[in-house]
Amino acid sequence: MTSRSGAAVRFSAPPASAVIPALAADIAPTSPTKVRCRYNAPMSTATEIERAIERLSPEELARLRASFAAFDGDQWDRQVQADATTGRLDALADEALSDLREGRCNDL
């Protein structure tokens, strides 16, 4: 930025924690150039994710539970489909059909 006279002007903003003290607990410097924020920080370990979950409000936690249940169900479905496609479940299916043919099954 330059002034009206054309001289270079340097602007240095105060740290966010000085402007908004409530942010001090949610922003932690990880290096001179990186800042991790409560919600926008990339999390690479289970421990970091667990710590972030501990800070969620009850409403956010309920939303996360529902979202994770759907995600987990989708993952399970994909794994079962992959196992069925590759034949990993064939022996179990054959055993179940044999039991059914031989009368070793009960109606639910």
XYZ file of C-alpha atoms in Angstrom:
108
model
C 0.000 0.000 0.000
C 1.259 3.532 -0.653
C 0.448 6.859 0.929
C -0.738 9.932 -1.001
C 2.875 11.005 -1.328
C 3.797 7.655 -2.879
C 5.793 6.392 0.095
C 5.342 2.736 1.004
C 3.075 2.151 3.962
C 3.204 -1.055 5.939
C 0.111 -2.206 7.727
C 0.396 -4.684 10.553
C -2.824 -6.060 11.966
C -2.938 -7.058 15.618
C -3.388 -10.758 16.341
C -7.005 -11.960 16.360
C -6.766 -12.820 20.058
C -5.990 -9.149 20.819
C -8.995 -7.954 18.822
C -11.411 -10.594 20.092
C -10.173 -12.091 23.386
C -12.708 -14.953 23.139
C -10.767 -16.265 20.133
C -7.644 -16.831 22.222
C -8.944 -20.199 23.413
C -9.938 -21.286 19.900
C -6.853 -20.170 17.992
C -3.476 -21.675 18.723
C -0.357 -20.882 16.705
C 1.307 -24.031 15.369
C 4.203 -22.241 13.659
C 5.122 -18.644 12.832
C 3.076 -18.843 9.620
C 0.277 -21.257 10.494
C -2.696 -20.743 12.759
C -5.152 -23.473 13.621
C -8.717 -22.375 14.211
C -11.324 -24.321 16.120
C -13.460 -25.319 13.145
C -11.296 -24.821 10.061
C -8.187 -26.661 11.191
C -7.153 -29.718 9.233
C -7.101 -32.642 11.629
C -4.767 -35.479 10.852
C -4.906 -37.661 13.937
C -7.663 -39.358 15.883
C -6.523 -37.480 18.996
C -7.028 -34.106 17.285
C -10.465 -35.176 16.098
C -11.419 -36.435 19.573
C -10.363 -33.120 21.135
C -12.413 -31.190 18.582
C -15.442 -33.387 19.297
C -15.132 -32.665 23.018
C -15.628 -28.951 22.249
C -18.845 -29.404 20.240
C -22.119 -28.064 21.524
C -24.860 -30.629 22.203
C -26.574 -29.633 18.939
C -23.365 -29.996 16.929
C -22.655 -33.333 18.601
C -26.120 -34.635 17.681
C -25.547 -33.534 14.069
C -22.148 -35.265 14.027
C -23.647 -38.481 15.432
C -26.313 -38.589 12.732
C -23.816 -37.786 10.010
C -21.342 -40.396 11.224
C -24.039 -43.070 11.532
C -24.971 -42.481 7.883
C -21.302 -42.494 6.850
C -20.610 -45.687 8.807
C -23.654 -47.405 7.295
C -22.527 -46.453 3.799
C -19.020 -47.784 4.498
C -20.499 -51.061 5.779
C -22.708 -51.401 2.696
C -19.734 -50.812 0.389
C -17.665 -53.440 2.211
C -20.451 -56.044 2.059
C -20.967 -55.292 -1.644
C -17.223 -55.614 -2.318
C -17.096 -58.907 -0.389
C -20.103 -60.239 -2.315
C -18.630 -59.169 -5.654
C -15.282 -60.860 -4.964
C -16.917 -64.082 -3.737
C -15.840 -63.740 -0.105
C -19.422 -64.438 1.025
C -20.103 -67.391 -1.274
C -19.284 -70.055 1.318
C -21.577 -68.426 3.870
C -24.393 -68.135 1.326
C -23.973 -71.779 0.295
C -24.094 -72.875 3.939
C -27.233 -70.805 4.597
C -28.992 -72.187 1.500
C -28.022 -75.733 2.482
C -29.440 -75.206 5.979
C -32.653 -73.837 4.465
C -33.037 -76.807 2.064
C -32.441 -79.291 4.883
C -34.979 -77.664 7.195
C -32.513 -76.300 9.754
C -33.995 -72.781 9.624
C -36.852 -71.215 11.556
C -39.200 -68.477 10.410
C -38.617 -65.194 12.181
